[in-house]
Amino acid sequence: MTAGTSGTGSRSGVPVPRLPGRHLPWLGPLPAFRRDPVALLRAARERVGDAFAFPLLGQDVVFVCGPEAHAEVFEADESVLSAREAYRFMAPVFGRGIGYDAASPEEMDAQIAPVRAALGSRNLDAYARVMEAEVRTRLAGLPPEGELDLLDELNRTTVAIATRCLVGEEFHRRMGPELPRLYHELESGIRLAGMLSPRVPLPAFRRRDRAREAITGAMGEVIAERRARRPEAGPAASPPEGDLLAVLLSARTEDGRPLPDRIVTGILTGLIFAGQHTSAVLAAWTGVLLTRHPEYVPLLRAEQAGLWPPGSPLDTRILRRAELLEQCVREAERLHPPLILLMRKALRDTVIQGRRVPAGSLVMISPAVAHRMPEVFRDPDRFDPSRYAEGRAEHRRPHALIGFGGGRHRCIGLAFAYLQVKTVWSVLLRELDLWPAQDVHAPDYSTFVPAPAAPCTVRYRKRSAGPS
Ligand code: HEM
């Protein structure tokens, strides 16, 4: 029986073993978990197995691991394992009644539906043009050679891309220089303490709320201007601006009315939150891995030379055919997934892989732990893009590679994110030679999306500057 089919809930199944060791009452293994949750969960899995329970900040956590367990969690009905209840602590970022805080799962699906369509293949070519232009703009501002902070550069690049593709040019022009800081403050407002009580008066939460006000306020002005320009725009109107805001402005509720501004700004803020920094982090890890494995760079350039004539624009057809590049990005997703913990709240007693999960538990999955299972990925700590090649294709096993989740809540921005990271690295590999400037790049677990710890410095030289 799967968690999703347990119907009214089930009391069968054997108990989940507790994580041994002496933990603090109520807090559980919080200090070790905050320091390095992946190390803690990996070590625990080696000792106890693929399912175990522990207390954390007053919650009963049930951790499960492995493709079959992932399938049960991802496919479970919302009334049994709820993503909305697990992620409601994000409401201060999206706004009341939006995303995971929507009145019902159906309401959340309805909010996401126009976005899903707009992020689909029809619009990706237009997005690819914006992405290439933004990478080139940042490159143009760099001296011919030197050192750069890869994460900082890529964060600025993805801020500009997300802003232009999702909210549009006017918002980008109006808010541009302030956005990296504002998006950062929005993202930094998600912490362990926020899971407990997102409204306690921590300074980070006050900054988060001020950042949200500034962002949604400026979006509101842009929306008012657009509505004033095209008051007649209805569902059939094709958005001339080509950004997601235009799509949301022409979307209609079930009873035929435009979406309220509050919902439009909430959806856009939520999407920037979900997709901007995560993409920067995936792009940064891709770069870190390539500087550590320079033997792949000539192979990637050879692939590119056969697909992308110099001087012509990048498009989705070229990027789709860049298979080795895709495999390298996939290795970054596997070795360093930007989201390391995915959660569901058990609303009823249920069973996962024969283990009893009591109602009220917080069910946890970790892409970072799952991606290093030797039973699933051969020699899992090794950077090996060939594991995805035909004949081996380790990622094709359902729910093995879960950097973008799976099942009913699978990421709707996957194609956009891959397009972005592949565009960034297509241009950077063509225009720059890169070398590591430091020995180690460890993940920084103090943030919600673990990036390479700062500073993430690499040395570079523009290839147009001639051979070094
Ligand atoms: C490298 C970049 C990204 C990563 C690693 C990522 C990862 C994920 C993961 C793991 C989930 C599933 C969460 C769960 O099951 O608990 C998810 C859901 C989601 N992602 Fe992404 N994401 C990325 C980029 C984006 C982008 C670019 C967008 C939109 C512009 C986006 C929008 C969403 C939304 C709306 C959901 C919720 C879907 C639902 O619950 O039905 N993501 N993402």
XYZ file of C-alpha atoms and ligand atoms in Angstrom:
511
model
C 0.000 0.000 0.000
C 1.332 3.481 -0.777
C 0.944 6.601 1.312
C -1.208 7.953 -1.491
C -3.607 5.029 -1.456
C -3.957 4.588 2.249
C -7.411 6.148 1.995
C -8.774 6.869 5.425
C -5.305 6.335 6.855
C -3.787 3.146 8.136
C -2.478 1.873 11.431
C -0.705 -1.128 9.933
C 3.005 -1.221 9.278
C 5.932 -1.514 11.655
C 7.130 1.434 13.727
C 9.859 3.663 12.282
C 13.086 3.212 14.307
C 14.151 6.220 16.382
C 17.478 7.818 15.662
C 19.731 6.554 18.493
C 21.772 8.940 20.598
C 21.006 11.446 23.306
C 19.159 14.443 21.880
C 18.091 17.640 23.528
C 14.470 17.552 24.664
C 12.141 19.283 22.158
C 15.085 20.628 20.094
C 16.319 17.140 19.105
C 19.646 17.008 17.235
C 19.217 20.684 16.262
C 22.852 21.860 16.660
C 24.220 19.107 14.366
C 21.269 19.522 11.991
C 21.913 23.258 11.627
C 25.643 22.727 11.106
C 25.305 20.125 8.360
C 21.923 18.444 7.903
C 23.200 16.315 5.017
C 26.061 14.814 7.035
C 23.689 14.116 9.924
C 21.082 12.404 7.732
C 23.655 10.454 5.702
C 25.366 9.135 8.818
C 22.016 8.281 10.386
C 20.922 6.412 7.262
C 24.120 4.353 7.342
C 23.480 3.441 10.978
C 19.721 2.968 11.033
C 18.537 2.410 7.446
C 16.253 4.106 4.936
C 13.625 5.278 7.439
C 14.068 6.762 10.895
C 12.411 9.248 13.213
C 13.749 12.042 15.391
C 12.439 15.144 17.170
C 13.316 18.569 15.755
C 12.105 21.852 17.177
C 9.122 20.143 18.739
C 8.184 18.342 15.505
C 8.260 14.564 15.062
C 10.283 14.125 11.891
C 10.093 10.907 9.866
C 12.918 10.761 7.327
C 12.598 8.365 4.378
C 15.024 7.675 1.575
C 15.128 5.733 -1.717
C 13.260 5.884 -5.040
C 10.327 3.724 -3.865
C 9.805 5.783 -0.705
C 10.070 9.005 -2.760
C 7.400 7.708 -5.124
C 5.016 7.092 -2.224
C 5.610 10.544 -0.773
C 5.457 12.443 -4.076
C 2.302 10.671 -5.249
C 0.469 10.787 -1.905
C -2.836 12.563 -1.771
C -2.738 16.055 -0.251
C -5.249 14.864 2.384
C -2.689 12.285 3.608
C 0.721 13.949 3.092
C 0.321 17.671 2.659
C 2.889 19.959 1.021
C 0.687 22.937 1.813
C 0.743 22.248 5.549
C 4.496 21.599 5.512
C 5.328 24.804 3.616
C 2.759 27.165 5.060
C 5.622 28.909 6.873
C 6.413 30.519 3.506
C 3.154 32.492 3.538
C 4.930 35.720 4.556
C 6.912 35.525 1.286
C 4.052 34.761 -1.108
C 1.331 36.627 0.791
C -1.873 35.437 2.449
C -4.004 33.071 0.358
C -1.314 32.526 -2.285
C 0.615 29.374 -3.220
C 0.896 26.988 -0.284
C -1.371 29.310 1.712
C -4.184 29.172 -0.893
C -7.620 28.229 0.452
C -7.451 24.707 -1.040
C -5.125 22.513 -3.123
C -7.418 23.163 -6.103
C -7.064 26.927 -5.591
C -3.252 26.593 -5.553
C -3.396 24.531 -8.770
C -5.586 27.207 -10.380
C -3.055 29.902 -9.434
C -0.198 27.889 -10.924
C -2.023 26.818 -14.120
C -1.350 29.954 -16.247
C 2.272 29.947 -15.058
C 2.767 26.320 -16.061
C 1.595 27.146 -19.588
C 3.737 30.293 -19.819
C 6.886 28.451 -18.740
C 6.238 25.776 -21.369
C 8.143 25.209 -24.571
C 6.254 27.837 -26.646
C 7.932 30.739 -24.820
C 11.353 29.283 -24.130
C 13.029 30.754 -27.232
C 12.089 34.279 -26.162
C 13.440 33.562 -22.682
C 16.691 32.148 -24.146
C 17.305 35.469 -25.940
C 16.908 37.406 -22.689
C 19.173 34.918 -20.900
C 21.992 35.166 -23.464
C 21.752 38.977 -23.523
C 21.994 39.200 -19.732
C 25.072 36.952 -19.536
C 26.755 39.042 -22.249
C 25.876 42.301 -20.464
C 27.593 41.125 -17.303
C 30.587 39.817 -19.250
C 30.995 43.168 -20.982
C 31.447 44.801 -17.579
C 34.395 42.558 -16.605
C 38.056 43.511 -17.118
C 39.969 41.205 -19.552
C 41.253 39.038 -16.701
C 41.133 38.728 -12.924
C 39.199 37.042 -10.173
C 35.460 37.007 -9.697
C 32.994 35.684 -7.179
C 31.141 33.155 -9.283
C 28.082 32.967 -7.034
C 27.747 36.739 -6.820
C 28.070 37.163 -10.613
C 25.588 34.385 -11.328
C 23.197 35.683 -8.715
C 23.161 39.111 -10.359
C 22.675 37.465 -13.753
C 19.723 35.332 -12.616
C 18.159 38.288 -10.792
C 18.112 40.206 -14.085
C 16.851 37.179 -16.042
C 14.065 36.309 -13.583
C 12.988 39.936 -13.362
C 12.875 40.526 -17.114
C 11.261 37.174 -18.040
C 8.740 37.077 -15.214
C 7.865 40.649 -14.264
C 9.045 42.534 -17.344
C 11.195 45.380 -18.583
C 9.501 48.283 -16.778
C 9.966 46.659 -13.366
C 13.552 45.770 -14.242
C 14.322 49.374 -15.263
C 12.607 50.858 -12.219
C 14.022 48.545 -9.547
C 17.124 47.038 -11.226
C 20.015 48.052 -8.939
C 18.070 47.324 -5.753
C 16.795 43.891 -6.715
C 19.755 41.655 -5.759
C 19.515 42.991 -2.190
C 15.707 42.824 -2.037
C 15.509 39.262 -3.393
C 18.273 38.236 -1.006
C 16.372 39.663 1.976
C 13.235 37.866 0.870
C 15.103 34.571 0.670
C 17.033 35.079 3.911
C 13.722 35.395 5.735
C 13.261 31.630 5.426
C 15.041 29.990 8.323
C 14.506 27.119 10.692
C 12.963 29.553 13.169
C 10.516 30.571 10.449
C 9.225 27.018 10.209
C 8.318 27.315 13.821
C 6.776 30.741 13.789
C 7.198 32.902 10.692
C 5.881 35.978 12.482
C 8.232 36.203 15.482
C 9.980 39.602 15.463
C 13.433 38.512 14.226
C 15.408 41.229 12.368
C 15.668 38.901 9.322
C 11.869 38.610 9.232
C 11.440 42.395 9.448
C 13.859 42.779 6.500
C 11.955 40.051 4.645
C 8.649 41.889 5.171
C 10.103 45.261 4.114
C 11.656 43.680 1.006
C 8.333 42.093 0.104
C 6.540 45.417 0.511
C 9.058 47.204 -1.732
C 8.836 44.497 -4.403
C 5.054 44.125 -4.447
C 4.584 47.921 -4.220
C 6.657 48.503 -7.357
C 4.945 45.566 -9.111
C 1.586 47.129 -8.240
C 2.587 50.373 -9.983
C 3.659 48.493 -13.118
C 0.396 46.540 -13.115
C -1.653 49.736 -12.827
C 0.228 51.241 -15.787
C -0.265 48.145 -17.919
C -3.937 47.860 -17.078
C -4.359 51.538 -17.957
C -2.646 50.966 -21.319
C -4.660 47.880 -22.262
C -7.878 47.913 -20.240
C -9.676 45.727 -22.766
C -7.170 42.841 -22.674
C -9.137 39.603 -22.251
C -8.280 35.936 -22.201
C -7.725 35.802 -25.949
C -5.329 38.769 -25.992
C -1.812 37.679 -26.819
C 0.536 39.463 -24.451
C 2.737 41.828 -26.461
C 5.177 42.228 -23.577
C 6.014 38.488 -23.681
C 6.650 38.222 -19.919
C 4.768 36.252 -17.312
C 3.122 39.375 -15.917
C 1.384 39.850 -19.265
C 0.110 36.269 -19.109
C -1.240 36.748 -15.582
C -2.901 40.043 -16.533
C -4.806 38.364 -19.334
C -5.748 35.314 -17.200
C -9.307 35.131 -15.867
C -10.848 33.603 -12.749
C -13.519 30.892 -13.156
C -16.224 33.564 -13.157
C -14.466 35.566 -15.886
C -12.892 38.345 -13.840
C -9.215 39.460 -14.009
C -6.970 38.077 -11.269
C -6.788 40.557 -8.360
C -3.507 42.538 -8.273
C -2.688 41.029 -4.869
C -2.764 37.538 -6.377
C -0.693 38.569 -9.412
C 2.027 40.188 -7.299
C 1.979 37.245 -4.857
C 2.415 34.678 -7.631
C 5.256 36.651 -9.219
C 7.044 37.161 -5.892
C 6.619 33.465 -5.093
C 8.057 32.443 -8.454
C 11.062 34.715 -8.107
C 11.602 33.242 -4.673
C 11.271 29.671 -5.997
C 13.329 30.079 -9.127
C 15.921 32.849 -8.997
C 18.417 31.980 -6.296
C 17.970 28.230 -6.827
C 19.033 28.732 -10.458
C 22.034 30.863 -9.448
C 23.124 28.155 -7.022
C 22.779 25.362 -9.589
C 24.745 27.455 -12.112
C 27.445 28.181 -9.503
C 27.864 24.505 -8.587
C 28.052 23.631 -12.291
C 30.900 26.143 -12.637
C 32.674 24.934 -9.518
C 32.527 21.333 -10.778
C 33.821 22.321 -14.210
C 36.779 24.221 -12.763
C 37.519 21.099 -10.659
C 37.249 18.830 -13.715
C 38.831 20.882 -16.506
C 39.177 17.754 -18.674
C 35.517 18.281 -19.640
C 36.019 21.826 -20.935
C 37.568 20.927 -24.347
C 34.864 18.275 -24.809
C 32.155 20.801 -24.048
C 33.712 23.331 -26.429
C 33.903 20.701 -29.161
C 30.217 19.872 -28.643
C 29.391 23.548 -28.832
C 31.470 24.132 -31.965
C 29.377 21.534 -33.787
C 26.077 23.070 -32.720
C 26.450 26.824 -32.338
C 28.071 28.806 -35.180
C 30.056 31.826 -33.879
C 28.059 35.057 -34.033
C 24.641 33.392 -34.219
C 22.154 33.620 -31.338
C 21.677 30.707 -28.963
C 18.284 29.042 -29.221
C 16.475 26.168 -27.581
C 17.182 23.809 -30.510
C 20.944 24.239 -30.008
C 20.676 23.998 -26.237
C 18.523 20.871 -26.382
C 21.168 19.134 -28.466
C 24.032 20.076 -26.102
C 23.920 16.695 -24.388
C 27.270 16.698 -22.610
C 26.507 20.125 -21.167
C 23.153 18.821 -19.959
C 24.876 15.843 -18.338
C 27.294 18.169 -16.513
C 24.420 20.317 -15.210
C 22.639 17.139 -14.138
C 25.737 16.098 -12.160
C 25.617 19.485 -10.410
C 21.926 18.889 -9.641
C 22.781 15.432 -8.255
C 25.875 16.305 -6.230
C 24.642 19.691 -5.018
C 20.849 19.934 -5.252
C 19.829 23.514 -4.372
C 16.938 22.253 -2.222
C 18.291 19.687 0.207
C 15.123 18.998 2.220
C 11.597 18.421 0.917
C 8.759 18.070 3.380
C 5.172 16.913 3.807
C 2.935 17.030 6.869
C 1.151 13.744 7.647
C -2.498 14.693 8.143
C -3.508 11.085 8.882
C -1.797 7.945 10.086
C -0.250 6.359 7.041
C 2.351 3.827 5.927
C 5.457 4.436 3.804
C 7.424 1.400 2.664
C 5.792 -0.708 5.349
C 6.681 1.782 8.095
C 4.016 3.406 10.238
C 3.924 7.205 10.017
C 1.665 8.744 12.676
C -0.558 11.715 11.874
C 1.177 14.976 12.764
C 4.655 13.806 11.686
C 6.749 15.944 9.382
C 7.818 13.584 6.592
C 11.202 14.563 5.193
C 13.044 13.582 2.010
C 16.532 14.792 1.132
C 17.652 15.027 -2.511
C 21.191 15.598 -1.203
C 21.161 12.286 0.714
C 19.210 10.316 -1.890
C 21.559 11.382 -4.713
C 24.508 9.791 -2.913
C 22.941 6.342 -2.472
C 25.423 3.830 -3.928
C 22.523 1.428 -4.626
C 21.109 4.028 -7.035
C 24.105 5.978 -8.391
C 27.295 4.026 -8.955
C 30.299 5.569 -7.158
C 28.008 8.382 -6.013
C 30.582 10.888 -4.733
C 32.337 10.966 -8.096
C 31.632 13.635 -10.757
C 30.765 11.419 -13.705
C 28.506 12.925 -16.410
C 28.628 9.641 -18.356
C 26.260 8.068 -15.806
C 23.435 9.755 -17.788
C 24.540 8.533 -21.211
C 22.427 6.048 -23.178
C 22.906 2.510 -21.895
C 23.542 3.632 -18.328
C 21.003 6.438 -17.762
C 20.979 6.195 -13.965
C 18.618 9.156 -13.768
C 15.840 7.336 -15.647
C 14.984 5.185 -12.647
C 11.776 6.841 -11.407
C 12.303 9.219 -8.487
C 16.067 8.566 -8.321
C 17.143 12.082 -9.363
C 14.871 14.397 -7.392
C 16.556 17.817 -7.442
C 13.290 19.193 -8.886
C 11.021 16.979 -6.796
C 8.534 14.600 -8.416
C 4.901 13.615 -8.655
C 2.144 16.116 -8.050
C 4.373 18.936 -6.762
C 7.187 18.490 -9.269
C 8.869 21.800 -10.102
C 7.101 23.733 -12.857
C 10.257 25.757 -13.570
C 12.529 22.818 -14.463
C 12.722 23.568 -18.208
C 13.252 27.289 -17.520
C 15.990 26.566 -14.952
C 17.862 24.097 -17.179
C 17.582 26.474 -20.127
C 19.042 29.221 -17.979
C 21.960 27.239 -16.561
C 22.806 25.801 -19.979
C 22.663 29.245 -21.577
C 24.897 30.732 -18.891
C 27.521 28.015 -19.301
C 27.335 27.946 -23.100
C 28.250 31.626 -23.198
C 30.790 31.513 -20.360
C 32.633 28.501 -21.811
C 32.809 30.239 -25.169
C 33.987 33.586 -23.775
C 36.113 32.762 -20.703
C 38.917 30.498 -19.559
C 38.421 29.694 -15.881
C 40.660 28.274 -13.150
C 39.967 27.487 -9.498
C 41.251 30.138 -7.108
C 40.679 28.109 -3.964
C 41.052 24.471 -2.966
C 37.647 23.674 -1.535
C 34.107 24.872 -2.151
C 32.008 23.577 0.739
C 28.231 24.013 0.829
C 27.028 26.795 3.100
C 24.260 25.206 5.145
C 23.424 28.400 7.009
C 21.043 29.345 4.197
C 17.869 27.753 2.895
C 19.462 27.026 -0.504
C 23.019 25.824 0.165
C 25.376 27.536 -2.254
C 29.184 27.202 -2.361
C 30.348 29.070 0.758
C 31.496 32.653 0.204
C 33.811 33.706 -1.239
C 33.295 31.497 -4.279
C 36.259 32.878 -6.157
C 37.504 31.722 -9.566
C 40.213 33.184 -11.801
C 39.233 34.021 -15.355
C 40.636 35.386 -18.574
C 38.559 36.537 -21.515
C 39.335 34.347 -24.496
C 39.111 37.415 -26.755
C 42.170 38.715 -24.833
C 44.286 35.991 -26.499
C 46.068 32.981 -24.982
C 47.546 33.386 -21.519
C 17.594 25.227 -10.163
C 16.414 25.769 -9.997
C 15.261 25.112 -9.287
C 15.257 24.053 -8.404
C 16.431 23.228 -7.893
C 13.862 23.822 -8.023
C 13.441 22.806 -7.174
C 12.123 22.539 -6.880
C 11.661 21.415 -6.093
C 12.559 20.367 -5.452
C 10.318 21.473 -6.016
C 9.396 20.477 -5.326
C 9.209 20.784 -3.861
C 8.520 19.660 -3.121
O 8.063 18.681 -3.706
O 8.439 19.754 -1.901
C 9.913 22.662 -6.725
C 8.605 23.096 -6.844
C 8.263 24.281 -7.467
N 9.070 25.097 -8.224
Fe 11.041 24.857 -8.525
N 13.080 24.745 -8.660
C 13.883 25.535 -9.451
C 13.484 26.541 -10.296
C 12.192 27.002 -10.401
C 11.769 28.062 -11.282
C 12.679 28.776 -12.289
C 10.442 28.253 -11.048
C 9.494 29.236 -11.692
C 9.819 30.288 -12.386
C 10.022 27.292 -10.033
C 8.750 27.180 -9.521
C 8.325 26.146 -8.694
C 6.957 26.016 -8.205
C 5.800 26.976 -8.466
C 6.920 24.836 -7.448
C 5.713 24.264 -6.678
C 4.995 23.261 -7.550
C 3.853 22.609 -6.790
O 3.912 22.536 -5.556
O 2.910 22.150 -7.451
N 11.124 26.557 -9.668
N 11.030 23.276 -7.262
